[in-house]
CSV table of C-alpha atoms and ligand atoms in Angstrom, one decimal:
chain,number,residue,atom,x,y,z
J,1,MET,CA,157.3,-60.1,197.1
J,2,SER,CA,157.5,-59.7,200.8
J,3,THR,CA,159.4,-56.7,202.3
J,4,SER,CA,162.1,-58.8,203.8
J,5,LEU,CA,162.7,-60.5,200.4
J,6,ALA,CA,162.9,-57.1,198.7
J,7,GLU,CA,165.5,-56.0,201.2
J,8,ALA,CA,167.5,-59.2,200.7
J,9,TYR,CA,167.4,-58.6,197.0
J,10,ALA,CA,168.6,-55.1,197.4
J,11,ILE,CA,171.5,-56.3,199.6
J,12,ARG,CA,172.5,-58.8,197.0
J,13,GLN,CA,172.4,-56.2,194.2
J,14,TRP,CA,174.6,-54.0,196.3
J,15,TRP,CA,177.0,-56.9,196.9
J,16,VAL,CA,177.3,-57.7,193.2
J,17,ARG,CA,177.8,-54.0,192.3
J,18,SER,CA,180.4,-53.3,194.9
J,19,ARG,CA,182.3,-56.6,194.6
J,20,PRO,CA,182.1,-57.7,191.0
J,21,ASN,CA,184.9,-60.3,191.4
J,22,ARG,CA,183.5,-62.0,194.5
J,23,PRO,CA,180.6,-64.4,194.4
J,24,TRP,CA,177.6,-64.1,196.7
J,25,PRO,CA,178.4,-66.4,199.7
J,26,SER,CA,176.7,-69.7,199.8
J,27,ALA,CA,174.3,-70.5,202.7
J,28,ARG,CA,172.0,-73.3,203.6
J,29,LEU,CA,168.4,-72.6,203.1
J,30,PRO,CA,165.9,-74.0,205.6
J,31,GLY,CA,164.5,-77.3,204.6
J,32,SER,CA,166.8,-77.8,201.7
J,33,ASN,CA,169.4,-80.5,201.1
J,34,PRO,CA,172.7,-79.3,202.4
J,35,ALA,CA,174.7,-81.6,200.0
J,36,LYS,CA,173.2,-79.8,197.0
J,37,VAL,CA,173.1,-76.3,198.5
J,38,ARG,CA,176.8,-76.2,199.5
J,39,SER,CA,178.1,-75.4,196.1
J,40,ARG,CA,175.1,-73.4,195.0
J,41,PRO,CA,174.8,-69.6,195.5
J,42,LEU,CA,171.9,-68.4,197.6
J,43,ARG,CA,168.8,-67.9,195.4
J,44,LEU,CA,167.4,-64.4,196.2
J,45,HIS,CA,165.9,-63.3,193.0
J,46,PRO,CA,162.3,-62.0,193.4
J,47,SER,CA,161.0,-65.0,191.4
J,48,SER,CA,162.6,-67.3,194.0
J,49,SER,CA,160.3,-69.2,196.3
J,50,ALA,CA,162.9,-69.4,199.0
J,51,SER,CA,161.9,-68.0,202.4
J,52,TRP,CA,164.3,-65.5,203.8
J,53,ARG,CA,165.7,-65.3,207.3
J,54,PRO,CA,168.0,-62.5,208.3
J,55,SER,CA,170.1,-65.0,210.2
J,56,LEU,CA,171.2,-66.3,206.8
J,57,LEU,CA,173.3,-63.2,206.4
J,58,PRO,CA,177.0,-63.9,206.8
J,59,ARG,CA,178.3,-62.7,210.2
J,60,TYR,CA,180.6,-60.1,208.6
J,61,HIS,CA,177.5,-58.1,207.4
J,62,HIS,CA,177.0,-56.9,211.0
J,63,PRO,CA,178.5,-53.4,211.2
J,64,VAL,CA,181.3,-52.8,213.7
J,65,THR,CA,181.9,-49.2,214.3
J,66,ASP,CA,185.3,-47.6,214.8
J,67,PHE,CA,185.5,-43.9,214.8
J,68,THR,CA,187.6,-41.0,215.8
J,69,ASP,CA,186.2,-37.8,217.2
J,70,GLU,CA,187.0,-34.8,219.4
J,71,GLY,CA,185.5,-34.9,222.9
J,72,LEU,CA,185.2,-33.3,226.3
J,73,ILE,CA,185.7,-35.5,229.3
J,74,LEU,CA,182.6,-35.2,231.4
J,75,ASP,CA,182.9,-38.0,234.0
J,76,THR,CA,185.6,-40.5,235.1
J,77,LEU,CA,185.4,-43.4,237.4
J,78,ASN,CA,188.1,-45.9,238.4
J,79,TYR,CA,187.2,-49.4,237.3
J,80,ARG,CA,188.9,-52.7,238.1
J,81,ASP,CA,192.7,-52.4,238.8
J,82,ARG,CA,193.8,-50.3,235.9
J,83,ASP,CA,190.7,-49.3,233.8
J,84,LEU,CA,188.7,-46.2,233.7
J,85,LEU,CA,185.0,-45.7,232.9
J,86,LEU,CA,184.6,-42.5,230.9
J,87,SER,CA,181.7,-40.3,229.7
J,88,VAL,CA,182.9,-38.2,226.8
J,89,LEU,CA,180.8,-35.5,224.9
J,90,THR,CA,181.6,-35.7,221.2
J,91,PRO,CA,180.2,-33.3,218.6
J,92,HIS,CA,179.1,-36.0,216.2
J,93,TYR,CA,177.9,-38.8,218.5
J,94,GLY,CA,176.8,-37.0,221.6
J,95,VAL,CA,177.7,-38.5,224.9
J,96,VAL,CA,179.7,-41.7,224.6
J,97,ARG,CA,180.2,-43.9,227.6
J,98,GLY,CA,182.8,-46.6,227.7
J,99,VAL,CA,185.8,-48.3,229.1
J,100,PHE,CA,189.4,-47.0,228.7
J,101,ARG,CA,191.4,-50.1,229.4
J,102,ARG,CA,194.9,-50.1,231.0
J,103,ALA,CA,194.5,-46.4,231.6
J,104,ARG,CA,196.0,-46.3,235.1
J,105,GLY,CA,199.3,-47.4,236.4
J,106,GLY,CA,202.5,-47.9,234.5
J,107,ARG,CA,205.2,-45.4,233.8
J,108,ALA,CA,203.1,-43.1,231.7
J,109,PRO,CA,199.5,-43.6,232.7
J,110,ARG,CA,197.1,-42.9,229.8
J,111,ALA,CA,194.6,-41.6,232.3
J,112,ALA,CA,196.5,-38.4,232.5
J,113,ALA,CA,194.8,-37.2,229.3
J,114,ALA,CA,191.4,-37.9,230.8
J,115,GLN,CA,191.1,-35.0,233.2
J,116,LEU,CA,187.6,-33.7,233.9
J,117,LEU,CA,186.5,-31.2,231.2
J,118,SER,CA,189.7,-31.7,229.1
J,119,GLN,CA,189.4,-31.5,225.4
J,120,VAL,CA,190.7,-34.6,223.7
J,121,ARG,CA,190.8,-36.6,220.5
J,122,CYS,CA,189.7,-40.1,221.0
J,123,SER,CA,189.5,-43.3,219.0
J,124,ILE,CA,186.4,-45.3,219.9
J,125,HIS,CA,185.2,-48.8,219.2
J,126,GLN,CA,181.4,-49.2,219.6
J,127,HIS,CA,179.8,-52.5,218.7
J,128,PRO,CA,176.1,-52.0,217.8
J,129,SER,CA,175.0,-54.7,220.3
J,130,ALA,CA,177.1,-53.4,223.2
J,131,ASP,CA,176.0,-50.9,225.7
J,132,MET,CA,179.4,-49.6,226.4
J,133,ALA,CA,182.0,-48.3,224.0
J,134,SER,CA,185.7,-49.0,224.2
J,135,PHE,CA,188.2,-46.1,224.1
J,136,ARG,CA,191.2,-47.3,222.1
J,137,ASP,CA,193.2,-44.1,222.6
J,138,ILE,CA,192.9,-40.6,224.0
J,139,ASP,CA,195.2,-37.7,223.0
J,140,PRO,CA,194.9,-34.3,224.8
J,141,ILE,CA,194.1,-31.3,222.7
J,142,LEU,CA,193.5,-28.8,225.5
J,143,SER,CA,194.1,-29.9,229.1
J,144,SER,CA,192.1,-28.6,232.0
J,145,PHE,CA,195.1,-29.1,234.3
J,146,GLY,CA,195.6,-25.4,234.6
J,147,LEU,CA,192.3,-25.0,236.5
J,148,THR,CA,193.6,-27.2,239.4
J,149,THR,CA,195.4,-24.2,241.0
J,150,ASP,CA,192.1,-22.4,241.6
J,151,LEU,CA,189.5,-24.1,243.8
J,152,LYS,CA,186.7,-22.0,242.5
J,153,LYS,CA,187.5,-22.7,238.8
J,154,THR,CA,187.9,-26.4,239.7
J,155,THR,CA,184.5,-26.7,241.2
J,156,VAL,CA,182.9,-24.7,238.4
J,157,ALA,CA,184.6,-27.0,235.8
J,158,ALA,CA,183.0,-30.0,237.7
J,159,ALA,CA,179.6,-28.3,237.7
J,160,VAL,CA,179.9,-27.5,234.0
J,161,ALA,CA,180.8,-31.1,233.2
J,162,GLU,CA,177.9,-32.3,235.2
J,163,LEU,CA,175.4,-30.0,233.5
J,164,LEU,CA,176.7,-31.0,230.0
J,165,LEU,CA,176.3,-34.6,231.0
J,166,VAL,CA,172.8,-34.1,232.2
J,167,PHE,CA,171.6,-31.9,229.3
J,168,CYS,CA,173.3,-33.9,226.4
J,169,PRO,CA,171.5,-36.9,225.1
J,170,GLN,CA,173.4,-40.1,224.5
J,171,GLY,CA,174.0,-41.1,220.9
J,172,GLU,CA,172.7,-37.9,219.3
J,173,PRO,CA,174.9,-35.2,217.6
J,174,ALA,CA,175.6,-32.4,220.0
J,175,SER,CA,177.9,-30.0,218.2
J,176,ARG,CA,176.5,-26.8,219.7
J,177,ARG,CA,176.7,-28.1,223.3
J,178,TYR,CA,180.2,-29.4,222.5
J,179,ARG,CA,181.3,-25.9,221.2
J,180,LEU,CA,179.7,-24.4,224.3
J,181,GLY,CA,181.8,-26.7,226.5
J,182,VAL,CA,185.0,-25.9,224.7
J,183,ALA,CA,184.3,-22.2,224.8
J,184,ILE,CA,183.7,-22.4,228.6
J,185,LEU,CA,187.0,-24.4,229.0
J,186,ASN,CA,188.9,-21.7,227.1
J,187,ALA,CA,187.2,-19.0,229.1
J,188,LEU,CA,188.0,-20.7,232.5
J,189,LEU,CA,191.6,-21.1,231.5
J,190,GLY,CA,191.7,-17.4,230.7
J,191,ASP,CA,190.7,-14.4,232.8
J,192,VAL,CA,187.0,-14.8,233.3
J,193,SER,CA,184.5,-14.8,236.3
J,194,PRO,CA,184.0,-18.5,237.1
J,195,ASP,CA,180.5,-17.9,238.4
J,196,GLY,CA,179.7,-15.9,235.3
J,197,ALA,CA,180.9,-18.8,233.1
J,198,LEU,CA,178.8,-21.2,235.1
J,199,ALA,CA,175.7,-19.0,234.7
J,200,TYR,CA,176.4,-18.7,231.0
J,201,THR,CA,176.6,-22.5,230.7
J,202,GLN,CA,173.3,-22.9,232.6
J,203,LEU,CA,171.6,-20.2,230.4
J,204,TRP,CA,172.8,-21.8,227.1
J,205,LEU,CA,172.0,-25.4,228.1
J,206,LEU,CA,168.5,-24.4,229.2
J,207,LYS,CA,168.1,-22.5,225.9
J,208,LEU,CA,169.3,-25.4,223.7
J,209,SER,CA,167.2,-27.9,225.6
J,210,GLY,CA,164.0,-25.7,225.4
J,211,PHE,CA,163.7,-25.1,229.1
J,212,LEU,CA,164.6,-21.3,229.1
J,213,PRO,CA,161.6,-19.1,229.7
J,214,PRO,CA,161.3,-15.7,227.9
J,215,LEU,CA,163.8,-13.1,229.1
J,216,ASP,CA,162.0,-10.1,227.8
J,217,SER,CA,158.4,-10.6,228.8
J,218,CYS,CA,156.2,-11.9,231.7
J,219,SER,CA,155.7,-15.7,231.6
J,220,ASN,CA,152.2,-15.2,233.0
J,221,CYS,CA,150.6,-12.3,231.1
J,222,GLY,CA,153.1,-11.7,228.3
J,223,ALA,CA,153.8,-8.0,229.1
J,224,GLN,CA,157.2,-6.7,228.1
J,225,PHE,CA,159.6,-5.9,230.9
J,226,THR,CA,160.5,-2.2,231.2
J,227,ASP,CA,162.6,-1.8,234.4
J,228,SER,CA,162.7,-5.1,236.2
J,229,ALA,CA,161.5,-8.7,236.3
J,230,VAL,CA,160.4,-10.6,239.4
J,231,ILE,CA,161.5,-14.1,240.3
J,232,SER,CA,158.5,-15.4,242.1
J,233,SER,CA,157.0,-18.6,243.3
J,234,LEU,CA,154.3,-18.5,240.5
J,235,GLY,CA,156.5,-20.6,238.3
J,236,GLU,CA,159.9,-20.9,236.7
J,237,GLY,CA,159.6,-17.9,234.4
J,238,LEU,CA,160.2,-14.3,235.1
J,239,HIS,CA,157.1,-12.2,236.0
J,240,CYS,CA,156.0,-8.6,235.8
J,241,GLN,CA,155.2,-6.4,238.9
J,242,ASP,CA,151.5,-6.8,238.3
J,243,CYS,CA,151.5,-10.6,238.3
J,244,ALA,CA,154.1,-11.0,241.2
J,245,PRO,CA,154.1,-7.9,243.5
J,246,SER,CA,156.8,-9.4,245.8
J,247,GLY,CA,159.9,-11.5,245.4
J,248,PRO,CA,163.6,-11.0,244.4
J,249,SER,CA,163.9,-9.1,241.2
J,250,LEU,CA,166.3,-8.7,238.3
J,251,GLY,CA,167.0,-5.1,237.3
J,252,ARG,CA,167.2,-3.7,233.8
J,253,HIS,CA,171.0,-4.2,233.8
J,254,ASP,CA,170.7,-7.9,234.7
J,255,LEU,CA,168.2,-8.5,232.0
J,256,ASP,CA,170.5,-6.7,229.5
J,257,VAL,CA,173.4,-8.9,230.6
J,258,LEU,CA,171.3,-12.1,230.1
J,259,GLN,CA,170.3,-10.9,226.6
J,260,SER,CA,173.9,-10.1,225.8
J,261,TRP,CA,175.0,-13.6,226.8
J,262,ILE,CA,172.7,-15.0,224.1
J,263,GLN,CA,174.7,-13.2,221.5
J,264,ALA,CA,178.3,-13.0,222.9
J,265,PRO,CA,180.9,-15.7,223.6
J,266,PRO,CA,181.7,-16.4,227.3
J,267,SER,CA,185.3,-15.0,227.1
J,268,GLY,CA,183.9,-11.5,227.8
J,269,ILE,CA,182.3,-12.3,231.1
J,270,SER,CA,184.2,-10.2,233.6
J,271,CYS,CA,181.8,-9.8,236.6
J,272,ASP,CA,179.9,-12.3,238.8
J,273,PRO,CA,176.2,-12.6,238.1
J,274,PRO,CA,173.8,-11.2,240.8
J,275,PRO,CA,173.0,-13.8,243.5
J,276,ALA,CA,169.3,-13.7,242.6
J,277,LEU,CA,170.1,-14.6,239.0
J,278,SER,CA,172.3,-17.5,240.0
J,279,ARG,CA,169.7,-18.9,242.4
J,280,TRP,CA,167.0,-18.6,239.6
J,281,LEU,CA,169.2,-20.4,237.1
J,282,ASP,CA,170.1,-23.1,239.7
J,283,ARG,CA,166.4,-23.7,240.4
J,284,ILE,CA,165.4,-24.0,236.7
J,285,SER,CA,168.4,-26.3,236.0
J,286,GLN,CA,167.6,-28.5,239.0
J,287,ASP,CA,163.9,-28.8,237.9
J,288,ALA,CA,164.8,-29.5,234.3
J,289,ALA,CA,167.4,-32.1,235.2
J,290,GLU,CA,164.9,-33.9,237.4
J,291,ARG,CA,167.8,-35.1,239.6
J,292,ARG,CA,170.1,-33.6,242.2
J,293,LEU,CA,173.0,-31.8,240.6
J,294,LYS,CA,175.7,-32.8,243.1
J,295,ALA,CA,178.7,-30.9,241.6
J,296,LEU,CA,176.6,-27.7,241.3
J,297,HIS,CA,175.5,-28.1,244.9
J,298,PHE,CA,179.0,-28.7,246.0
J,299,HIS,CA,180.2,-25.5,244.2
J,300,ARG,CA,177.5,-23.4,245.9
J,301,ARG,CA,178.4,-24.7,249.3
J,302,HIS,CA,182.2,-25.0,249.2
J,303,GLY,CA,183.6,-23.5,246.0
J,304,ALA,CA,181.9,-20.1,246.0
J,305,THR,CA,184.0,-18.6,248.7
Z,401,ZN,ZN1,152.6,-10.5,234.1
């Protein structure tokens, strides 16, 4: 019995089990007489000599996926007259890209719920053979509208959304990255250092993606840091004084702050990170992303003052 025939047999067994009152749909077998086959069920028993083709499956066997999930709006782009193209980070399906039809215009534009970095609940239709999903509806859970009164927080929110978009794979569950994004949104809406929240996001996304070098030992020789760590041109990691005698350094306090961010939520970040630390995180993020991070660059140039 060939594998495909075994699969077909299993499908039929499942059909009979789950729908005892409905007969297996008839179909025409290749090379057979359609006049005789029309009233005869498809023969799929292992003893059958019929050759099996997947195309014989009725069309309604193809899965069409409708699902509802929470999400963070990571990117929006106007499309056609009234549509929006959206990239949404969901905890269970990763980044979902799709069209939100009839989102703009009208008396109550639905696009109002799709602000950058807003937390929403969305109903999504994703056909397996389609590249783009279709957003049926989007309801706000926590809007990022409160950030628009602060230029620095607005540019940080855009940079955070860009980082999440770059470091989250499409179609894979991303619950930890989603929780990180929601925690950062809550922190930014509260009283937190925007640059600290951005550095926290970079640190955690690098850690979750496997790009974060050791924070307690030299990346070159493995020696434990005692007082300070040097950011040198030797590589992306931190180095000891013996391996890198010159270069900007992170003091003991900065290293302790980095370690504490690994254990604590972002709501407690009250002070800006040292400039050397921000530059180092920017460099690693940029190299890991393998593309220019436009929103991050914009924040460093225009939003940081
Ligand atoms: Zn070393």
